[in-house]
Short mmCIF file of C-alpha atoms in Angstrom, two decimals:
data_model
loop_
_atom_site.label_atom_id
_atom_site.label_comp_id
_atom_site.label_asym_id
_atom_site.label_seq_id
_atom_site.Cartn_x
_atom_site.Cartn_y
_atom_site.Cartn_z
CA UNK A 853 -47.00 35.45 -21.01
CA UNK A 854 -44.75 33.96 -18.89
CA UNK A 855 -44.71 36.76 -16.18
CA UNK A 856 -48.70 36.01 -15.67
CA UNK A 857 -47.73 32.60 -15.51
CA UNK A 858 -45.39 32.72 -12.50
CA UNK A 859 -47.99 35.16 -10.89
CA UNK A 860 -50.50 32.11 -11.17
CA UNK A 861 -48.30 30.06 -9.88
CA UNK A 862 -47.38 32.21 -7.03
CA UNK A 863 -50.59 32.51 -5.96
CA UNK A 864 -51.30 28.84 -6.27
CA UNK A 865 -48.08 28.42 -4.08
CA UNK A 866 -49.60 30.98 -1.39
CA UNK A 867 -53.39 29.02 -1.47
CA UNK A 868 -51.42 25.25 -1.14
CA UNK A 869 -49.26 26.59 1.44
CA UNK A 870 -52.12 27.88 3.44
CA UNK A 871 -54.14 25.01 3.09
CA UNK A 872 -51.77 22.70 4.31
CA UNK A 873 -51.14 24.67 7.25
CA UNK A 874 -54.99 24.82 8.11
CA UNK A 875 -54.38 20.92 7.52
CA UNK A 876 -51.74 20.65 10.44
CA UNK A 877 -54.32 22.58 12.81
CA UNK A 878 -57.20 20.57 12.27
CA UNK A 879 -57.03 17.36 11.10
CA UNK A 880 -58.88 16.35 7.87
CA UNK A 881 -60.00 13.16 6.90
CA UNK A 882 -58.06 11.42 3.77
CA UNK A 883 -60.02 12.66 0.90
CA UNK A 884 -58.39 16.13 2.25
CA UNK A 885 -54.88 14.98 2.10
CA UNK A 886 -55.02 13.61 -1.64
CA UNK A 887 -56.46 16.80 -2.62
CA UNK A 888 -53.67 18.27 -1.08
CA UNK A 889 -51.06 16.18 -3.20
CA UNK A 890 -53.52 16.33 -6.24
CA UNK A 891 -52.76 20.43 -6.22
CA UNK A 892 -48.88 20.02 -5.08
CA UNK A 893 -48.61 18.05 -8.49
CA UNK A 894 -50.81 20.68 -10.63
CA UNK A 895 -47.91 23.24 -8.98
CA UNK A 896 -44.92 21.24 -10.10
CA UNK A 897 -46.31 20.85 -13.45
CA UNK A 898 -47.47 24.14 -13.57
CA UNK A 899 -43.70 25.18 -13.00
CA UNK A 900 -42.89 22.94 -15.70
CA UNK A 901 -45.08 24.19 -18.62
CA UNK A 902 -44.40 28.07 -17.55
CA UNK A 903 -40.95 27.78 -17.70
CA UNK A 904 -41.41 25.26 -21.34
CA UNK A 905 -43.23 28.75 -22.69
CA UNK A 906 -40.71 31.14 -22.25
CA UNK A 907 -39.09 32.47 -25.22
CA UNK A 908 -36.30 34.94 -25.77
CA UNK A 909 -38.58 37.73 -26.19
CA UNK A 910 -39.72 37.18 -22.25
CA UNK A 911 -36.16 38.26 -21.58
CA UNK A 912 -34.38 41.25 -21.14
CA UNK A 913 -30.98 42.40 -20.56
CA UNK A 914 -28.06 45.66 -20.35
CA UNK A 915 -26.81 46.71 -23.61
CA UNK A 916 -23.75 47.99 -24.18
CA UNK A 917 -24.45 51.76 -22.99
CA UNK A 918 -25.68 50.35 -19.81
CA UNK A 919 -29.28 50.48 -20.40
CA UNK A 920 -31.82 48.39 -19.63
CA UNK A 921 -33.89 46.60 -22.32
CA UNK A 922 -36.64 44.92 -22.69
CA UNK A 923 -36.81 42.45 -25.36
CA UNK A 924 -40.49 42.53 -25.39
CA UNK A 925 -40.72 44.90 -27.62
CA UNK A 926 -38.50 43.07 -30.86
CA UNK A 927 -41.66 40.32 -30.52
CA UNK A 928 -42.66 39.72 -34.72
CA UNK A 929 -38.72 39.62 -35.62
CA UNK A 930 -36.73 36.69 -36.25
CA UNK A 931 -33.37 37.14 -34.73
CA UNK A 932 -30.21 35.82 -34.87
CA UNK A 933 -27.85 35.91 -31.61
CA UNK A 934 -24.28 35.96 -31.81
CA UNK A 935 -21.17 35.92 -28.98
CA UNK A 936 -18.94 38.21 -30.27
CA UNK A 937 -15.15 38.52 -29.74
CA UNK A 938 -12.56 41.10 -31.14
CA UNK A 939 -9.20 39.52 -30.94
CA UNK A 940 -10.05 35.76 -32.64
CA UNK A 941 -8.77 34.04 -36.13
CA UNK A 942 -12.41 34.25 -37.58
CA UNK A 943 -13.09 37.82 -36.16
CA UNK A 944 -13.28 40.00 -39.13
CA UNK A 945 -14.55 37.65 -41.38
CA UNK A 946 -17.85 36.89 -39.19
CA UNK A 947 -18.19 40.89 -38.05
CA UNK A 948 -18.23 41.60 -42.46
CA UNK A 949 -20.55 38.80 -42.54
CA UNK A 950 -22.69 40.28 -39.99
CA UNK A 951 -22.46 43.41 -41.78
CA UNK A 952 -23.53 41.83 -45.05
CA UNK A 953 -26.68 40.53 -42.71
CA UNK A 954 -27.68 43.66 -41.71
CA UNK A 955 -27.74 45.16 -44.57
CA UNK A 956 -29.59 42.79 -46.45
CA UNK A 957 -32.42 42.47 -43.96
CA UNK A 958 -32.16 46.78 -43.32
CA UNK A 959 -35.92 46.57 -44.52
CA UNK A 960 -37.28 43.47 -42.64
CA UNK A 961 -38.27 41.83 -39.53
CA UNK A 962 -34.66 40.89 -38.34
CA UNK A 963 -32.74 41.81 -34.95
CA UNK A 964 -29.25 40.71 -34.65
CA UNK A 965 -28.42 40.21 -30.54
CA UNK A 966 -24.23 40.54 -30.18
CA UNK A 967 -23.17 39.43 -26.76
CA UNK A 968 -19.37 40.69 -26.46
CA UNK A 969 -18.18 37.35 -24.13
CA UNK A 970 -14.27 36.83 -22.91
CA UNK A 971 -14.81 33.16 -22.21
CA UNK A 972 -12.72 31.63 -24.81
CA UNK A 973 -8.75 32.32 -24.37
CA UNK A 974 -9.48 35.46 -23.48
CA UNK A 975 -10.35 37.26 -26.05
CA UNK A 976 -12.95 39.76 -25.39
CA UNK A 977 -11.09 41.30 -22.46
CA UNK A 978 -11.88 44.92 -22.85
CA UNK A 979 -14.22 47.18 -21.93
CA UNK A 980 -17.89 47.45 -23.11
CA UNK A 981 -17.20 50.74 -24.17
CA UNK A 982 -14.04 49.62 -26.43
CA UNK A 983 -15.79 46.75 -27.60
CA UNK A 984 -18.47 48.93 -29.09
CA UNK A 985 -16.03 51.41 -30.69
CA UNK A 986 -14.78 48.01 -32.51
CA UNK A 987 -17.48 46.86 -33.49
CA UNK A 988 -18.88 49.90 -35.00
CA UNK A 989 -16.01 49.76 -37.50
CA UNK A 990 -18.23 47.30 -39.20
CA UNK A 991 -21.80 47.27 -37.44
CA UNK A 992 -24.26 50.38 -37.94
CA UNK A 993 -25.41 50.61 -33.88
CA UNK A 994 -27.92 52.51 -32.58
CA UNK A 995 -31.78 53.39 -32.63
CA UNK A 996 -33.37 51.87 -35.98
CA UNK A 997 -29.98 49.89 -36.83
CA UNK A 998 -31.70 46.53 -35.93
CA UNK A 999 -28.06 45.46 -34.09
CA UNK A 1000 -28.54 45.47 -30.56
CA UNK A 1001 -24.97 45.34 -29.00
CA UNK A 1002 -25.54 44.01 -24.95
CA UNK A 1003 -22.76 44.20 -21.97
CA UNK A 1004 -19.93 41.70 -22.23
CA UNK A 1005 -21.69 38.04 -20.81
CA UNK A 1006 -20.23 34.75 -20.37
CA UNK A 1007 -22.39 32.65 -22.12
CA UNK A 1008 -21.57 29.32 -20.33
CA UNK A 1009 -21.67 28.45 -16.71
CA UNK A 1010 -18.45 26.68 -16.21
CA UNK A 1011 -16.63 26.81 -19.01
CA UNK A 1012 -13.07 29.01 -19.01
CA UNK A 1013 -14.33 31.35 -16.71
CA UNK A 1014 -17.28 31.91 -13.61
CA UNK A 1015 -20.57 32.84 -14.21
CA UNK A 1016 -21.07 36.57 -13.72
CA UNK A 1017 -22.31 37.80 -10.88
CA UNK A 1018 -21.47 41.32 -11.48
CA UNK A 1019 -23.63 44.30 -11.21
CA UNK A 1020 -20.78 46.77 -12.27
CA UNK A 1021 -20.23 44.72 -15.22
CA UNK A 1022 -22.95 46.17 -16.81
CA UNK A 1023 -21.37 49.85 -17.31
CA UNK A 1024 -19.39 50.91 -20.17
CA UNK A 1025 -16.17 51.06 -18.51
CA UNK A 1026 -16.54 47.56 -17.04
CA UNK A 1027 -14.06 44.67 -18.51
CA UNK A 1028 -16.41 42.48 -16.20
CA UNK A 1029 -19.19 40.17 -17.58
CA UNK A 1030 -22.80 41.60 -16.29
CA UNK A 1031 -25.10 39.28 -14.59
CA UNK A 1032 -28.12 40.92 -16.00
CA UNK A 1033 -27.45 39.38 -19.09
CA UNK A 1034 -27.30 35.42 -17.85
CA UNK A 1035 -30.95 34.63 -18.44
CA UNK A 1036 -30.50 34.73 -22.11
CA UNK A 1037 -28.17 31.23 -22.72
CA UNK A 1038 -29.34 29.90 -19.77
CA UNK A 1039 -32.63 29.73 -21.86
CA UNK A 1040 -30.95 29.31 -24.88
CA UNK A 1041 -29.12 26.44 -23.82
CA UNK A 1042 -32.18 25.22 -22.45
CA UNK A 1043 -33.93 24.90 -25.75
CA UNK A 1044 -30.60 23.49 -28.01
CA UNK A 1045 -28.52 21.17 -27.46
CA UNK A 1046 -24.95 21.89 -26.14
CA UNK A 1047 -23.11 24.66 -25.37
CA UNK A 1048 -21.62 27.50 -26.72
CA UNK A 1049 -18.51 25.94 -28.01
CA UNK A 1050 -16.56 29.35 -29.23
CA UNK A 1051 -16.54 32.83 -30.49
CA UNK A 1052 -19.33 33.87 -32.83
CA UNK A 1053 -21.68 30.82 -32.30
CA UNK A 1054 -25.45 32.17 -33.73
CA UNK A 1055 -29.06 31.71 -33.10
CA UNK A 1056 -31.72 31.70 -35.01
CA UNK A 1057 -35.05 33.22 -32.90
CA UNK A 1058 -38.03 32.62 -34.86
CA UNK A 1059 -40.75 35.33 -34.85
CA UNK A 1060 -42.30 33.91 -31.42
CA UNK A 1061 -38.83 34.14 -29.51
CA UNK A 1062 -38.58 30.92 -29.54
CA UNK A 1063 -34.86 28.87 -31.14
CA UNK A 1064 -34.94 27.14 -34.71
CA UNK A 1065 -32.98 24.46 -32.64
CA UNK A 1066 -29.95 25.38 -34.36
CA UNK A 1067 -26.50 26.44 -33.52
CA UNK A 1068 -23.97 27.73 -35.87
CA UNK A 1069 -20.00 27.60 -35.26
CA UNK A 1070 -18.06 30.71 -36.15
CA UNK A 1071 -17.05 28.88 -39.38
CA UNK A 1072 -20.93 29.55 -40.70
CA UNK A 1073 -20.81 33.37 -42.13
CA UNK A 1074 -23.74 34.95 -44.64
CA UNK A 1075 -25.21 32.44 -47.21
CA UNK A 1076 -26.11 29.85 -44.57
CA UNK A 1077 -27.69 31.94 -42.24
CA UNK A 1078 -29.62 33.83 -44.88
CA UNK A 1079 -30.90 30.42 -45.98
CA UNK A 1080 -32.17 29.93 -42.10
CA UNK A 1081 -33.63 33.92 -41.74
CA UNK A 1082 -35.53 33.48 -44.67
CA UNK A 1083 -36.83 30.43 -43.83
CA UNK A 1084 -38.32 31.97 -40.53
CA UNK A 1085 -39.10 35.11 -41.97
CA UNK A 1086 -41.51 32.77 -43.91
CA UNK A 1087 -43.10 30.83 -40.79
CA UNK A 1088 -44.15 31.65 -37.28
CA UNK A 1089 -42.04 28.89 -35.70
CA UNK A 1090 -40.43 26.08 -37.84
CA UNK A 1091 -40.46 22.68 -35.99
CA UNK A 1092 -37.44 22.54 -33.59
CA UNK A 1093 -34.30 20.34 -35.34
CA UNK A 1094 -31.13 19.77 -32.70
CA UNK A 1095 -28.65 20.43 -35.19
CA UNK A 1096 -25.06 22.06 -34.58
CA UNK A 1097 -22.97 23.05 -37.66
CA UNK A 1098 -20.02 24.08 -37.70
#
């Protein structure tokens, strides 16, 4: 995985490192100093290819209680994740839709990720707690529910808003973002194209953690997406398409 990986790598780092200082001391003849280069190079593109493997289910994050989670353990699902916000146009008619999901899929390998984000006019500004008590007017939460709720998150780095860099932000009573949650569309934007352009953009995660490639607009609501989960529920991984609809 890619925790292994960067311990590799680490070590690789630490052996380079101390064989170019024994370099410095006593001079070696050329042969010696290509080597050198040769394994700088294997490092960088070691770098490269660890951080190419990660998937979402590498990750982990706060949810909305304030615990931490590991998203190790929802490896096998396919997943859809959502940004979330209470007080937009499209609101209710994505958070039925996402009800309608869940539902459908109570029996199956699916995980739906909701990250409560404020980023967009403003409208996610409460607290996590609040949030939740919203969203469970439509959303089944909880143990065995297959809806993991996280801490508010701004899902862009500079878009109508800072990046978080706020422990507190993780508690319930926080109307903060929490920074433990960043990693997740930093890789996510990493792997499709663009960003997050609204409220209620979605995901699919194939089994593997890893993104279809697509990116859904808050416009998209049940029948599409179904069309995309059961198309990974049917595959490991299908081959990675940029496509954004909206």
């Amino acid at each position: 995985g890619l925790k292994g990986a960067l311990s590799l790598l680490a070590r690789t780092q630490r052996d380079i490192f101390i064989f170019y200082r024994f370099g410095q001391r006593h001079p070696s003849p050329s042969p010696d100093k290509k080597m050198a280069t040769t394994l700088l190079a294997f490092t960088a593109l070691f770098t490269t290819l660890a951080s190419a493997n990660a998937n979402l289910y590498e990750l982990s994050g706060v949810d909305i209680d304030g615990n931490n989670v590991s998203f190790s353990q929802y490896k096998g699902n396919v997943s859809l994740v959502v940004n979330v916000a209470t007080f937009w146009g499209t609101t209710v008619a994505n958070y039925q839709a996402l009800a309608t999901l869940q539902r459908k899929y109570a029996k199956q390998p699916v995980m739906f990720f909701l990250f409560p984000c404020n980023q967009f006019l403003s409208q996610e500004p409460d607290a996590n707690s609040v949030i939740k008590t919203f969203a469970e007017k439509y959303l089944t939460l909880g143990e065995g529910s297959k809806v993991l709720m996280l801490s508010k998150t701004n899902v862009n780095k500079n878009l109508f808003g800072k990046r978080c860099t706020s422990t507190d932000g993780c508690l319930p009573s926080s109307k903060d973002c929490c920074e433990a949650n960043n990693a997740v569309y930093d890789y996510l934007q990493t792997e499709v194209s663009g960003k997050c352009d609204w409220n209620f953009n979605k995901y699919p995660i194939a089994k593997t953690g890893v993104p279809s490639g697509k990116r859904y607009g808050d416009s998209v609501v049940a029948p599409a997406l179904s069309t995309d989960i059961d198309a990974l529920l049917e595959a490991a991984n299908l081959p990675k398409e940029q496509v954004v609809v909206q």
